[in-house]
Short mmCIF file of C-alpha atoms in Angstrom, two decimals:
data_model
loop_
_atom_site.label_atom_id
_atom_site.label_comp_id
_atom_site.label_asym_id
_atom_site.label_seq_id
_atom_site.Cartn_x
_atom_site.Cartn_y
_atom_site.Cartn_z
CA MET C 474 14.48 -5.41 -17.35
CA LEU C 475 14.95 -5.90 -13.49
CA LEU C 476 17.82 -2.47 -13.80
CA LEU C 477 15.65 -0.56 -16.07
CA LEU C 478 12.79 -0.56 -13.34
CA LEU C 479 15.17 0.91 -11.09
CA LEU C 480 17.46 3.46 -13.46
CA LEU C 481 14.07 5.07 -14.80
CA PRO C 482 12.95 6.64 -11.73
CA LEU C 483 17.33 7.39 -10.64
CA ALA C 484 17.75 8.91 -13.92
CA ALA C 485 14.71 11.57 -14.00
CA ALA C 486 15.06 12.49 -10.85
CA LEU C 487 18.21 13.22 -10.81
CA ALA C 488 17.17 15.25 -14.56
CA MET C 489 15.10 16.87 -12.42
CA ILE C 490 17.24 18.60 -10.17
CA VAL C 491 20.06 19.63 -12.08
CA ALA C 492 17.52 20.70 -15.29
CA PRO C 493 15.88 24.22 -16.00
CA PRO C 494 11.88 24.53 -14.42
CA GLY C 495 8.90 24.42 -16.63
CA ARG C 496 5.86 21.67 -17.41
CA TRP C 497 8.44 19.35 -18.82
CA PRO C 498 9.17 17.81 -15.41
CA ARG C 499 4.91 16.79 -14.63
CA ARG C 500 5.55 15.52 -18.45
CA LEU C 501 8.77 12.90 -17.68
CA ALA C 502 6.89 12.18 -14.01
CA LEU C 503 4.31 10.55 -15.70
CA VAL C 504 6.52 8.51 -18.70
CA ILE C 505 8.88 7.27 -16.25
CA PRO C 506 6.35 5.15 -13.60
CA GLY C 507 4.04 4.46 -17.88
CA LEU C 508 7.60 2.81 -18.68
CA GLN C 509 7.19 0.77 -15.82
CA LEU C 510 3.98 -0.33 -16.50
CA LEU C 511 5.10 -1.78 -20.02
CA LEU C 512 7.74 -3.01 -18.17
CA MET C 513 5.79 -5.19 -15.76
CA VAL C 514 3.53 -6.54 -18.54
CA ARG C 515 6.93 -7.88 -20.20
CA MET C 516 8.03 -9.72 -17.50
CA ALA C 517 4.28 -11.02 -16.76
CA VAL C 518 4.44 -12.81 -20.24
CA GLN C 519 8.33 -13.27 -20.30
CA PRO C 520 10.07 -13.53 -16.85
CA ALA C 521 13.29 -11.75 -16.32
CA ALA C 522 16.45 -13.92 -15.19
CA ASP C 523 17.68 -12.93 -11.76
CA LEU C 524 20.41 -9.72 -11.78
CA ARG C 525 23.38 -10.31 -9.13
CA LEU C 526 26.64 -8.60 -9.38
CA GLU C 527 29.02 -8.16 -6.75
CA TRP C 528 28.63 -5.19 -4.73
CA LEU C 529 30.67 -5.27 -1.19
CA PRO C 530 30.97 -9.35 -0.46
CA GLN C 531 32.99 -8.61 2.79
CA LEU C 532 29.11 -7.42 4.33
CA GLY C 533 27.65 -9.83 2.60
CA LEU C 534 25.94 -7.41 -0.06
CA ASP C 535 25.69 -8.77 -3.35
CA PHE C 536 23.88 -6.45 -5.93
CA HIS C 537 21.08 -9.16 -6.27
CA LEU C 538 17.07 -8.25 -8.32
CA GLY C 539 15.07 -10.79 -9.04
CA GLN C 540 11.00 -11.17 -9.31
CA ASP C 541 8.64 -14.05 -8.77
CA GLY C 542 4.77 -13.87 -8.05
CA LEU C 543 4.53 -12.24 -5.08
CA SER C 544 6.91 -8.99 -5.80
CA LEU C 545 5.64 -8.42 -10.34
CA PRO C 546 1.71 -7.51 -9.15
CA LEU C 547 3.26 -4.91 -6.19
CA VAL C 548 5.89 -3.82 -9.02
CA GLY C 549 3.32 -3.31 -10.75
CA LEU C 550 1.12 -1.55 -8.15
CA THR C 551 3.60 0.80 -7.63
CA ALA C 552 3.49 1.74 -11.34
CA LEU C 553 0.24 2.30 -11.62
CA LEU C 554 0.22 4.40 -8.78
CA THR C 555 2.85 6.22 -8.76
CA LEU C 556 1.59 7.63 -12.88
CA MET C 557 -2.14 8.52 -10.29
CA ALA C 558 -0.75 10.55 -8.11
CA VAL C 559 1.64 12.35 -10.46
CA ALA C 560 -1.68 12.72 -12.66
CA ALA C 561 -3.70 14.21 -9.57
CA THR C 562 -0.80 16.58 -9.16
CA SER C 563 -2.36 20.11 -9.30
CA LEU C 564 -0.94 22.35 -12.34
CA GLU C 565 -0.68 24.51 -9.13
CA THR C 566 1.92 22.18 -7.14
CA PRO C 567 4.64 24.96 -5.77
CA ARG C 568 8.76 23.42 -6.64
CA GLN C 569 7.61 20.92 -8.92
CA ARG C 570 10.31 19.89 -9.58
CA LEU C 571 11.24 18.96 -6.12
CA PHE C 572 8.30 17.58 -5.62
CA PHE C 573 8.33 15.73 -8.34
CA SER C 574 12.00 14.10 -8.12
CA LEU C 575 11.02 13.14 -4.03
CA VAL C 576 7.94 11.34 -6.02
CA LEU C 577 10.28 9.15 -8.44
CA ILE C 578 12.71 8.83 -5.51
CA THR C 579 10.12 7.16 -3.95
CA ASN C 580 9.48 4.96 -6.55
CA LEU C 581 12.75 3.81 -6.90
CA GLY C 582 12.96 2.74 -3.36
CA LEU C 583 9.53 0.55 -3.49
CA GLN C 584 11.06 -1.03 -6.71
CA GLY C 585 14.47 -1.52 -5.35
CA ALA C 586 13.05 -3.43 -1.92
CA LEU C 587 10.37 -4.68 -4.07
CA LEU C 588 12.73 -6.53 -5.88
CA ALA C 589 15.59 -7.59 -4.00
CA ARG C 590 17.14 -11.02 -3.54
CA ASN C 591 19.58 -9.54 -0.49
CA GLY C 592 18.59 -8.71 2.55
CA LEU C 593 20.61 -5.72 3.08
CA LEU C 594 19.61 -4.88 -0.45
CA PHE C 595 16.19 -4.45 1.32
CA VAL C 596 17.01 -2.52 4.08
CA ILE C 597 18.90 0.26 1.73
CA ALA C 598 16.17 0.17 -0.28
CA PHE C 599 13.25 -0.20 2.50
CA GLU C 600 15.44 3.20 4.32
CA LEU C 601 15.64 5.00 1.15
CA ILE C 602 12.02 5.41 1.12
CA LEU C 603 11.76 6.89 4.65
CA VAL C 604 12.93 10.82 3.70
CA PRO C 605 11.68 11.88 0.14
CA THR C 606 8.35 10.87 1.59
CA THR C 607 8.82 12.51 5.14
CA LEU C 608 9.69 15.38 3.21
CA LEU C 609 6.54 15.07 0.86
CA ILE C 610 4.36 15.34 4.20
CA ALA C 611 6.34 18.36 5.36
CA ILE C 612 7.02 20.44 2.01
CA TRP C 613 3.03 19.94 0.75
CA GLY C 614 0.88 18.99 3.27
CA HIS C 615 -1.83 21.00 5.71
CA GLU C 616 -1.68 23.14 8.38
CA ARG C 617 -0.40 20.21 10.49
CA SER C 618 1.96 18.89 8.36
CA ARG C 619 5.04 19.20 9.82
CA GLN C 620 4.12 18.02 12.98
CA ALA C 621 2.70 14.48 10.82
CA ALA C 622 6.21 14.87 8.73
CA ILE C 623 7.92 13.89 12.34
CA ARG C 624 5.67 11.57 14.00
CA TYR C 625 6.56 9.70 10.70
CA LEU C 626 9.50 10.20 10.47
CA LEU C 627 10.37 8.36 14.54
CA PHE C 628 7.88 5.91 13.52
CA GLY C 629 10.24 5.08 10.82
CA ALA C 630 12.69 5.24 11.59
CA VAL C 631 12.79 2.84 13.92
CA SER C 632 10.96 0.52 11.95
CA GLY C 633 14.12 0.71 9.98
CA VAL C 634 16.59 0.39 12.76
CA VAL C 635 14.46 -2.75 14.17
CA LEU C 636 14.49 -4.25 10.57
CA LEU C 637 18.32 -3.59 10.29
CA ALA C 638 18.39 -6.01 13.38
CA ALA C 639 16.60 -8.64 12.64
CA VAL C 640 18.30 -9.18 9.42
CA LEU C 641 21.45 -9.17 10.86
CA ALA C 642 20.59 -11.52 14.09
CA LEU C 643 18.79 -13.87 11.43
CA ASP C 644 22.03 -13.52 9.04
CA LEU C 645 24.55 -13.60 12.35
CA LEU C 646 23.11 -17.00 14.68
CA ASN C 647 22.63 -19.02 11.22
CA ALA C 648 24.58 -22.33 12.02
CA ASN C 649 25.00 -22.46 8.12
CA GLY C 650 27.07 -19.43 7.92
CA PHE C 651 26.81 -15.95 7.57
CA SER C 652 24.74 -14.58 4.02
CA LEU C 653 22.00 -12.13 3.10
CA ALA C 654 21.11 -13.47 0.19
CA TYR C 655 17.39 -14.71 0.19
CA ASP C 656 17.45 -17.89 -0.40
CA ASP C 657 20.65 -18.59 2.24
CA MET C 658 18.25 -16.99 4.90
CA ALA C 659 15.13 -19.03 4.04
CA THR C 660 17.17 -22.38 4.95
CA ALA C 661 18.72 -20.85 7.71
CA VAL C 662 19.29 -22.80 10.64
CA LEU C 663 19.05 -21.07 13.77
CA PRO C 664 18.76 -21.36 17.69
CA GLU C 665 15.50 -22.68 19.36
CA GLY C 666 15.39 -19.84 21.42
CA SER C 667 16.45 -16.94 19.04
CA LYS C 668 13.76 -17.20 16.75
CA VAL C 669 10.92 -16.62 18.61
CA TRP C 670 12.14 -12.81 19.16
CA ILE C 671 13.66 -12.24 15.90
CA LEU C 672 10.42 -12.61 14.62
CA GLY C 673 8.75 -10.20 16.74
CA LEU C 674 11.86 -7.65 15.41
CA LEU C 675 10.51 -8.50 11.83
CA VAL C 676 6.80 -7.93 13.24
CA LEU C 677 7.52 -5.35 14.81
CA ALA C 678 9.75 -3.15 11.70
CA PHE C 679 7.13 -4.07 9.63
CA GLY C 680 3.74 -3.20 11.75
CA LEU C 681 5.31 -0.30 11.94
CA LYS C 682 5.05 0.59 8.63
CA LEU C 683 1.73 -1.26 7.01
CA PRO C 684 0.97 -0.24 10.20
CA ALA C 685 -0.70 -2.31 12.20
CA VAL C 686 -2.90 -1.60 15.64
CA PRO C 687 -1.49 -0.56 17.92
CA LEU C 688 1.88 0.70 15.63
CA HIS C 689 -0.55 2.68 13.89
CA GLY C 690 0.86 6.34 15.85
CA TRP C 691 1.82 8.27 13.19
CA GLN C 692 -0.82 6.90 10.10
CA PRO C 693 -3.50 8.60 11.08
CA LEU C 694 -2.09 11.87 11.18
CA ALA C 695 0.33 11.71 8.13
CA TYR C 696 -2.70 11.20 6.09
CA SER C 697 -4.33 13.35 7.03
CA GLU C 698 -2.15 16.13 6.51
CA ALA C 699 -0.54 14.96 3.61
CA SER C 700 -1.87 16.21 0.42
CA SER C 701 -3.46 14.11 -2.03
CA PRO C 702 -1.49 12.41 -4.74
CA VAL C 703 1.12 12.01 -0.98
CA ALA C 704 -1.54 10.75 0.90
CA MET C 705 -2.01 8.10 -2.07
CA LEU C 706 1.18 7.15 -2.50
CA LEU C 707 1.30 5.95 1.55
CA ALA C 708 -1.76 4.60 1.73
CA GLY C 709 -1.68 2.71 -1.95
CA ALA C 710 2.15 1.75 -1.99
CA VAL C 711 4.01 3.03 1.07
CA SER C 712 1.90 1.06 3.35
CA LYS C 713 1.83 -1.96 1.56
CA LEU C 714 5.92 -2.73 1.95
CA GLY C 715 5.06 -3.40 5.20
CA ALA C 716 2.66 -6.47 3.91
CA TYR C 717 5.18 -7.71 2.02
CA GLY C 718 8.00 -7.32 4.06
CA LEU C 719 5.43 -9.94 6.04
CA LEU C 720 4.73 -12.08 3.33
CA ARG C 721 8.01 -12.52 2.69
CA PHE C 722 10.28 -12.46 5.81
CA GLY C 723 7.51 -13.49 8.19
CA VAL C 724 5.62 -16.03 6.35
CA GLY C 725 8.29 -17.85 3.51
CA PHE C 726 11.19 -17.66 5.97
CA MET C 727 10.60 -17.81 8.89
CA GLY C 728 6.98 -20.40 8.94
CA ASP C 729 7.50 -23.09 11.76
CA THR C 730 7.67 -19.81 14.09
CA TRP C 731 5.32 -17.10 12.33
CA GLU C 732 2.71 -20.13 13.35
CA ALA C 733 3.04 -19.79 17.07
CA TRP C 734 2.75 -16.21 16.37
CA ALA C 735 0.10 -16.42 14.34
CA PRO C 736 -3.28 -16.66 17.66
CA LEU C 737 -1.59 -13.58 18.66
CA ILE C 738 -1.59 -11.36 15.25
CA ALA C 739 -4.49 -12.75 14.80
CA VAL C 740 -6.43 -11.24 17.79
CA ALA C 741 -4.52 -8.24 16.79
CA GLY C 742 -5.82 -7.77 13.11
CA THR C 743 -9.43 -8.01 14.52
CA ALA C 744 -9.24 -5.48 16.72
CA GLY C 745 -7.14 -3.15 13.93
CA ALA C 746 -10.17 -3.89 11.93
CA VAL C 747 -13.28 -3.03 14.30
CA TYR C 748 -10.41 0.21 15.88
CA GLY C 749 -10.36 1.68 12.37
CA ALA C 750 -14.04 1.06 11.56
CA LEU C 751 -14.81 2.09 14.91
CA ASN C 752 -13.04 5.10 14.91
CA ALA C 753 -13.75 5.68 11.22
CA ILE C 754 -17.84 6.18 12.61
CA ALA C 755 -16.96 8.90 15.11
CA GLN C 756 -14.39 11.50 11.59
CA THR C 757 -15.93 14.79 10.64
CA ASP C 758 -13.24 14.91 8.53
CA MET C 759 -13.15 12.86 5.65
CA ARG C 760 -9.64 12.90 5.35
CA ARG C 761 -9.11 11.45 8.39
CA LEU C 762 -11.91 8.76 8.20
CA VAL C 763 -10.38 7.74 5.35
CA ALA C 764 -7.15 7.36 6.90
CA TYR C 765 -8.83 5.03 9.91
CA SER C 766 -10.55 3.15 7.41
CA SER C 767 -7.13 2.04 5.98
CA LEU C 768 -5.88 1.35 9.12
CA GLY C 769 -9.52 -1.29 8.99
CA HIS C 770 -9.17 -2.74 6.45
CA MET C 771 -4.61 -3.62 7.72
CA GLY C 772 -6.73 -4.89 9.89
CA LEU C 773 -8.63 -7.73 7.62
CA LEU C 774 -4.64 -8.43 5.89
CA LEU C 775 -3.08 -8.78 9.32
CA LEU C 776 -5.74 -12.44 10.19
CA ALA C 777 -4.97 -13.88 7.04
CA LEU C 778 -1.50 -13.84 7.17
CA ALA C 779 -1.86 -14.79 10.64
CA ALA C 780 -3.72 -17.87 9.09
CA ALA C 781 -1.25 -18.91 6.32
CA THR C 782 -3.42 -20.99 4.36
CA PRO C 783 -3.11 -21.43 0.36
CA LEU C 784 -6.32 -19.47 0.36
CA SER C 785 -5.74 -17.04 2.68
CA LEU C 786 -2.64 -16.10 1.65
CA GLN C 787 -3.62 -16.15 -1.64
CA GLY C 788 -6.36 -13.32 -0.28
CA ALA C 789 -4.03 -11.48 1.30
CA VAL C 790 -2.30 -10.10 -2.12
CA ALA C 791 -5.88 -9.67 -3.10
CA GLN C 792 -6.29 -7.57 -0.36
CA VAL C 793 -3.08 -5.37 -0.86
CA LEU C 794 -3.74 -5.05 -5.04
CA ALA C 795 -7.58 -4.25 -3.63
CA HIS C 796 -6.74 -1.45 -0.87
CA GLY C 797 -4.16 0.16 -2.56
CA VAL C 798 -6.51 0.96 -5.48
CA ILE C 799 -9.05 1.71 -3.27
CA SER C 800 -7.48 3.71 -0.89
CA SER C 801 -5.77 5.78 -3.49
CA LEU C 802 -9.22 6.29 -5.11
CA LEU C 803 -10.81 7.55 -2.34
CA PHE C 804 -8.46 10.05 -1.42
CA CYS C 805 -7.75 11.01 -5.02
CA VAL C 806 -11.43 12.18 -4.59
CA VAL C 807 -11.44 13.69 -1.64
CA GLY C 808 -8.53 15.87 -2.79
CA LEU C 809 -10.60 16.99 -6.15
CA ILE C 810 -13.89 17.50 -3.44
CA GLU C 811 -11.49 19.77 -1.43
CA ALA C 812 -10.18 21.61 -4.57
CA LYS C 813 -13.88 22.85 -5.26
CA THR C 814 -15.14 23.25 -1.69
CA GLY C 815 -12.27 24.36 0.07
CA THR C 816 -12.63 21.49 1.81
CA THR C 817 -13.30 18.31 3.97
CA GLU C 818 -15.03 18.77 7.48
CA ILE C 819 -18.28 16.41 6.88
CA ALA C 820 -20.28 19.40 8.70
CA GLU C 821 -19.75 21.78 6.39
CA LEU C 822 -20.58 19.68 3.05
CA SER C 823 -23.95 18.80 1.93
CA GLY C 824 -25.86 18.40 -1.35
CA LEU C 825 -22.73 17.33 -3.68
CA LEU C 826 -25.22 15.30 -5.81
CA ASN C 827 -26.87 19.07 -7.17
CA PRO C 828 -26.80 18.38 -10.69
CA LEU C 829 -26.12 22.12 -11.39
CA ARG C 830 -24.15 23.66 -8.69
CA GLY C 831 -22.65 20.33 -6.56
CA LEU C 832 -20.45 18.41 -8.31
CA PRO C 833 -22.48 15.17 -9.00
CA PHE C 834 -19.40 13.72 -10.97
CA THR C 835 -17.27 13.19 -8.25
CA LEU C 836 -19.36 12.11 -6.00
CA GLY C 837 -20.07 9.23 -8.43
CA MET C 838 -16.88 8.10 -8.00
CA PHE C 839 -16.80 8.93 -4.47
CA LEU C 840 -19.67 6.81 -3.85
CA LEU C 841 -18.21 3.48 -6.35
CA ALA C 842 -15.34 4.16 -3.84
CA LEU C 843 -17.16 3.61 -1.05
CA ILE C 844 -18.88 1.25 -1.47
CA ALA C 845 -15.44 -0.85 -2.54
CA ALA C 846 -14.03 -0.45 0.44
CA ALA C 847 -17.51 -1.67 2.50
CA GLY C 848 -16.56 -4.88 0.57
CA LEU C 849 -20.26 -4.84 -2.73
CA PRO C 850 -20.54 -7.84 -4.37
CA GLY C 851 -19.43 -6.41 -7.95
CA MET C 852 -16.47 -4.87 -6.21
CA VAL C 853 -12.56 -5.48 -6.78
CA GLY C 854 -12.72 -5.26 -2.84
CA PHE C 855 -15.49 -8.02 -2.42
CA VAL C 856 -12.99 -10.51 -4.37
CA ALA C 857 -10.43 -10.34 -1.90
CA GLU C 858 -12.47 -10.17 1.17
CA LEU C 859 -14.39 -13.30 0.19
CA VAL C 860 -11.09 -15.00 0.13
CA VAL C 861 -9.77 -13.71 2.71
CA PHE C 862 -12.57 -14.84 5.04
CA GLN C 863 -13.29 -18.46 2.98
CA GLY C 864 -9.08 -19.51 4.12
CA SER C 865 -8.79 -18.03 7.55
CA TRP C 866 -12.18 -18.87 8.61
CA THR C 867 -10.82 -22.88 9.16
CA VAL C 868 -7.93 -21.95 11.34
CA PHE C 869 -9.58 -18.54 13.16
CA PRO C 870 -13.36 -18.50 13.33
CA LEU C 871 -14.08 -16.24 15.71
CA PRO C 872 -11.69 -13.26 14.86
CA THR C 873 -13.17 -14.04 11.12
CA LEU C 874 -16.15 -13.35 12.71
CA GLY C 875 -15.01 -10.40 14.84
CA CYS C 876 -13.21 -8.90 10.89
CA LEU C 877 -16.64 -9.47 9.39
CA PHE C 878 -18.76 -7.12 12.07
CA ALA C 879 -15.57 -4.66 11.70
CA SER C 880 -17.11 -4.74 7.52
CA GLY C 881 -19.94 -4.58 8.63
CA LEU C 882 -18.82 -1.34 10.21
CA THR C 883 -17.15 0.05 6.81
CA ALA C 884 -20.91 0.15 4.91
CA VAL C 885 -22.05 2.56 8.47
CA TYR C 886 -19.48 5.03 7.88
CA ALA C 887 -20.20 5.28 4.25
CA ILE C 888 -23.14 5.30 4.30
CA ARG C 889 -23.45 7.97 7.16
CA LEU C 890 -20.77 10.20 4.60
CA PHE C 891 -22.48 10.17 1.40
CA ASN C 892 -25.42 10.69 3.26
CA ARG C 893 -24.05 14.47 4.40
CA VAL C 894 -23.05 15.30 2.05
CA GLY C 895 -24.34 14.09 -0.97
CA PHE C 896 -27.63 14.66 0.15
CA GLY C 897 -28.99 17.72 1.73
CA LYS C 898 -28.97 21.79 1.02
CA LEU C 899 -26.70 23.93 -0.81
CA ASP C 900 -25.29 26.31 1.88
CA ASN C 901 -26.15 29.26 -1.09
CA ALA C 902 -23.86 32.02 0.05
CA LYS C 903 -20.69 29.13 -0.76
CA ALA C 904 -22.13 26.69 -3.08
CA PHE C 905 -21.38 28.09 -6.62
CA TYR C 906 -18.50 24.97 -6.86
CA PRO C 907 -16.89 25.28 -10.62
CA ALA C 908 -16.69 21.85 -12.17
CA THR C 909 -13.56 19.10 -12.32
CA THR C 910 -12.55 19.11 -15.69
CA TRP C 911 -11.81 15.94 -17.73
CA GLY C 912 -8.35 16.04 -16.65
CA GLU C 913 -8.38 16.01 -13.09
CA ARG C 914 -10.60 13.48 -13.03
CA LEU C 915 -9.21 11.53 -14.70
CA PRO C 916 -7.00 9.52 -12.10
CA ALA C 917 -9.86 8.92 -10.20
CA LEU C 918 -11.80 7.71 -13.63
CA VAL C 919 -9.00 5.15 -14.45
CA LEU C 920 -8.53 4.28 -10.48
CA SER C 921 -12.78 3.59 -10.69
CA ALA C 922 -12.65 1.29 -13.47
CA LEU C 923 -10.28 -0.29 -11.89
CA VAL C 924 -12.18 -1.16 -9.07
CA LEU C 925 -15.02 -2.46 -10.93
CA VAL C 926 -13.11 -5.05 -13.88
CA GLY C 927 -10.76 -6.38 -10.75
CA GLY C 928 -14.72 -6.92 -9.13
CA LEU C 929 -16.07 -8.70 -12.48
CA TRP C 930 -12.76 -10.26 -13.31
CA PRO C 931 -11.39 -11.55 -10.43
CA PRO C 932 -8.04 -13.56 -11.56
CA LEU C 933 -6.81 -9.34 -11.91
CA THR C 934 -6.16 -9.63 -8.13
CA LEU C 935 -6.46 -13.29 -7.58
CA GLY C 936 -5.00 -15.02 -10.82
CA TRP C 937 -1.41 -14.39 -8.98
CA SER C 938 -1.79 -16.43 -6.59
CA GLU C 939 -0.39 -19.80 -7.57
CA SER C 940 3.01 -18.65 -8.13
CA VAL C 941 2.71 -16.87 -4.43
CA THR C 942 1.49 -19.93 -2.80
CA ALA C 943 4.42 -21.98 -4.28
CA THR C 944 6.77 -19.00 -3.56
CA LEU C 945 6.11 -18.94 0.42
CA ALA C 946 5.84 -23.35 0.70
CA ARG C 947 9.19 -24.37 -0.41
CA HIS C 948 10.19 -22.92 2.99
CA GLN C 949 6.56 -22.92 4.81
CA PRO C 950 6.18 -26.55 5.63
CA LEU C 951 2.29 -25.48 6.95
CA ILE C 952 1.43 -23.94 3.12
CA ALA C 953 2.65 -26.78 1.59
CA SER C 954 1.15 -29.84 3.16
CA LEU C 955 -2.43 -27.28 2.46
CA PRO C 956 -4.34 -28.69 -0.35
CA ALA C 957 -5.25 -26.69 -3.10
CA PRO C 958 -8.47 -24.50 -2.40
CA SER C 959 -10.95 -25.21 -5.10
CA ILE C 960 -12.59 -21.21 -5.09
CA LEU C 961 -9.43 -20.42 -7.27
CA GLN C 962 -9.45 -23.86 -9.87
CA GLU C 963 -13.27 -22.81 -10.79
CA LEU C 964 -11.03 -19.42 -12.00
CA PRO C 965 -9.78 -18.84 -15.38
CA SER C 966 -6.45 -19.06 -16.03
#
């Protein structure tokens, strides 16, 4: 099953490159992530055994794949968002074979990184994602897409080089001997002076991928210039690899040193949350507003990781899953609005709730996404934020208050945006917008349903929490010594 998760997108991508054109590439691109979702459900019911093959033993590189409670939900999220991104792609998209093959190669890199159990294998998969995503931004983006792609490529290349240096240093300096296996990396005995700068390299590498303030220089431009399906993948899945890396390598492998870095990470998270929210309020374009909104929510994630309590780590995983769905829904709906109105400039849009000449159904889904991003009770975002704040309060009360303030600002820009585009008068000269079809609405409807179900049934995002904490607690004394959180003991299993 683990190998199939990688072979399916690889085989489909190769078939698209060599086969004749037609509508079948889109259909195949829909089938592959659908099969991955079925495999993920099967693995959740009956965990798959590790797959380990010798590859380049001279370099310490084994083809070692495995699953646990930290990787499995992200495997499912990646498959889901790949499926939704393909479904949200217009039938008029040019060069469809190349487009869908690049989407599937991105999926391959993400799944490979999540399933890897070897440090160098993780780095290879991490780097594999960079080329197809850069091309997806540059070829199918908006007016400044090439500038956005170049900036994204430069930041991504730095992230990959720094990550490789950190992984090699972690193994070369290990007193127990050179080994790139996760189990050996987690128990590495390092010189005291080296731990701080190795963790610094890891934080830099994954902070660039997340991204976290002040390492976010590529994000607003890339998210706003990419096409909506590509932005859905970038915000919902690709950026989450940064969070996974911080959890796996930072908290899981270097727990003692992480505790020393935690106050600085918490302050950076709070600054990022406030910075993202304030910039979102100031935006005049919906795409850039959603981009800065996503940046602000990554600040909450950093706060949860910095606290590193059982509850905050469970909140961090829930935040990754919730934000992946919400951000993808926002970009999906913004893409629908742009397709029908021809613009995402807030000043040029008004009255879209008009039942006759507006886009009332699409605006309804947009409202749902905005209030979910604002953390309204009953939505999946509220569940994640509540657990994050409860878990971080005892360790970092002041940064938690700062993030609570930023969460309040989220409601400000959400209400202002919806008021401007939903209400008011339609422009009689151009407001004859064609209604969205059910086929166009379907991806947003699926994501909207998950936003509601995840809020009303918290185990959808928190059900992985016990295994996540157990995975990280093996080599993290701070986590292992803390009591189990009572809030999760009351949730149905």
